[in-house]
Coordinates of C-alpha atoms in Angstrom, one line a residue:
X1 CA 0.0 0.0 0.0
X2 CA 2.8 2.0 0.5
X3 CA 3.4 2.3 -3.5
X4 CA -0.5 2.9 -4.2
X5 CA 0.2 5.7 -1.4
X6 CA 3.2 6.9 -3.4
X7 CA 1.1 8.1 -6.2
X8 CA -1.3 9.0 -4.5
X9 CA 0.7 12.0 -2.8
X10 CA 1.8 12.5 -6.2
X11 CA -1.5 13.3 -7.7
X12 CA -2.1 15.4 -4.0
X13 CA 0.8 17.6 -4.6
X14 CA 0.3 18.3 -8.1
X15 CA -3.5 19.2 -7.7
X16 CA -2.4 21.0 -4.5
X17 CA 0.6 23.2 -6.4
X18 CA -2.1 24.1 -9.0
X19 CA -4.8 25.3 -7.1
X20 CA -7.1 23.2 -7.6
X21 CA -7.6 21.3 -4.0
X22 CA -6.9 23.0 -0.6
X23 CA -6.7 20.1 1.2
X24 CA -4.3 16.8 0.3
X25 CA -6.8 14.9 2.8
X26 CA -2.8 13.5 4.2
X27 CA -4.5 12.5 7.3
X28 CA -7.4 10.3 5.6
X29 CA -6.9 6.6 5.6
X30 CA -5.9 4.5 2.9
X31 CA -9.5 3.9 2.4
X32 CA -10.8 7.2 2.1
X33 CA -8.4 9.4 0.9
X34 CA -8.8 9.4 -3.3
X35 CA -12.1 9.9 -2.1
X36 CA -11.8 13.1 -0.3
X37 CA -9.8 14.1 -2.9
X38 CA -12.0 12.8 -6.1
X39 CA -14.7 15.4 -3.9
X40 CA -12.1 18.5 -4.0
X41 CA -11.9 17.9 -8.0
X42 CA -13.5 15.1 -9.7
X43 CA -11.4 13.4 -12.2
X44 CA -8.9 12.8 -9.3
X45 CA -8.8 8.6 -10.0
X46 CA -8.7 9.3 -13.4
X47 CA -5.3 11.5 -13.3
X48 CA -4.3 8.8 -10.8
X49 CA -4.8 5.9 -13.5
X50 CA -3.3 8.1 -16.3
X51 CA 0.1 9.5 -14.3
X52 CA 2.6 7.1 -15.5
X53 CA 4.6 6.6 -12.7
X54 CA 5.6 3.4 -11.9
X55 CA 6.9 3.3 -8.1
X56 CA 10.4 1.8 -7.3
X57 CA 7.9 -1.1 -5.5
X58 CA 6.1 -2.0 -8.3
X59 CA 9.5 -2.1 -10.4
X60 CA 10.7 -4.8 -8.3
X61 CA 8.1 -6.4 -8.2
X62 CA 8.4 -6.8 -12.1
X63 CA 12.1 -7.9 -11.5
X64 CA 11.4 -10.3 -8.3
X65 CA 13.4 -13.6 -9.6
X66 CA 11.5 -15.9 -7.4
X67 CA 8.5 -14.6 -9.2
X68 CA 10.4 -14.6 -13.1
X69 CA 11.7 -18.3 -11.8
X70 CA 8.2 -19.5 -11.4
X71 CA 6.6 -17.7 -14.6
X72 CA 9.5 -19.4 -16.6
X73 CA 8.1 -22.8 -15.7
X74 CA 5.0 -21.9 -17.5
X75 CA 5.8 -20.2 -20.4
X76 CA 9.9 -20.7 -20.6
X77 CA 12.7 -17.7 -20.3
X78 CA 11.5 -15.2 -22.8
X79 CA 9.2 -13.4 -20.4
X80 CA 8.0 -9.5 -21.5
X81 CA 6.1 -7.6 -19.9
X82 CA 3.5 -4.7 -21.0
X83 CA 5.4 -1.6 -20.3
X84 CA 2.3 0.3 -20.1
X85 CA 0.5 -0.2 -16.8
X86 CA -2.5 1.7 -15.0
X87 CA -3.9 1.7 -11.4
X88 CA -7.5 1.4 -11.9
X89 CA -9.4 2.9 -8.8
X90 CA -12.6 2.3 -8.1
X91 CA -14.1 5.5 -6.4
X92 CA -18.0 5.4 -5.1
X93 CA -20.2 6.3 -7.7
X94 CA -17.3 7.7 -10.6
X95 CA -18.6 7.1 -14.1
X96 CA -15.0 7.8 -15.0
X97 CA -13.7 4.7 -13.3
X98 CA -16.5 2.3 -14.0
X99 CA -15.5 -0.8 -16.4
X100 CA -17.0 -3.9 -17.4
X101 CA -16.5 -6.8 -15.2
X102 CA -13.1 -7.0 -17.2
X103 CA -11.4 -4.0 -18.5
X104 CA -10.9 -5.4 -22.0
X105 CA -14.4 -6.1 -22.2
X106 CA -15.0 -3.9 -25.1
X107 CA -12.8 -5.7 -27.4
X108 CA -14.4 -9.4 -26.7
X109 CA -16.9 -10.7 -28.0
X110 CA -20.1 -10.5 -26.4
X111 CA -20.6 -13.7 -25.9
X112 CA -17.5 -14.2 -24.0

């Protein structure tokens, strides 16, 4: 959580150094914060998702060789990842971060 906190402050500050929240809500639990926040200026989770900053946790978490040892059972030693990831929040009642049950939904069919 510490990570998902990470960017979180991120988002905080830069809203905060551009006017466009008074309060970064630093004191709100994990649990409530990007709400307070999403309150001060909706469109907060989505600038959240869209940031691109990939915290140094996350990174290792890519790199973990325990992890890489057990994926190259499955699928052998060329492992690749996406570069491209997103943190997709799910704030109460935000059209904005509402997705299908799966968020490649839209390119299934719709049978699946």
């Amino acid at each position: 959580m510490e990570a998902i906190n990470e960017c979180v402050d991120i988002v905080a500050d830069n809203l905060f150094k551009g006017r466009k929240i008074t309060d970064k809500a630093e004191k709100a639990s994990f649990y409530k914060r990007l709400i307070l926040l999403e309150k001060q200026f909706p469109g907060t989770a989505v600038l959240l998702h869209k940031q691109g900053y990939l915290p140094v946790a996350f990174r290792n978490l890519w790199a973990n060789e325990r992890l890489l040892n057990i994926v190259e059972q499955f699928i052998g030693p060329e492992i690749a990842g996406h570069p491209v990831w997103n943190l997709r929040t799910k704030t109460p009642v935000n059209e904005q971060t509402t997705v299908p049950w799966h968020q490649d939904n839209a390119y299934l069919d719709h049978t699946c």
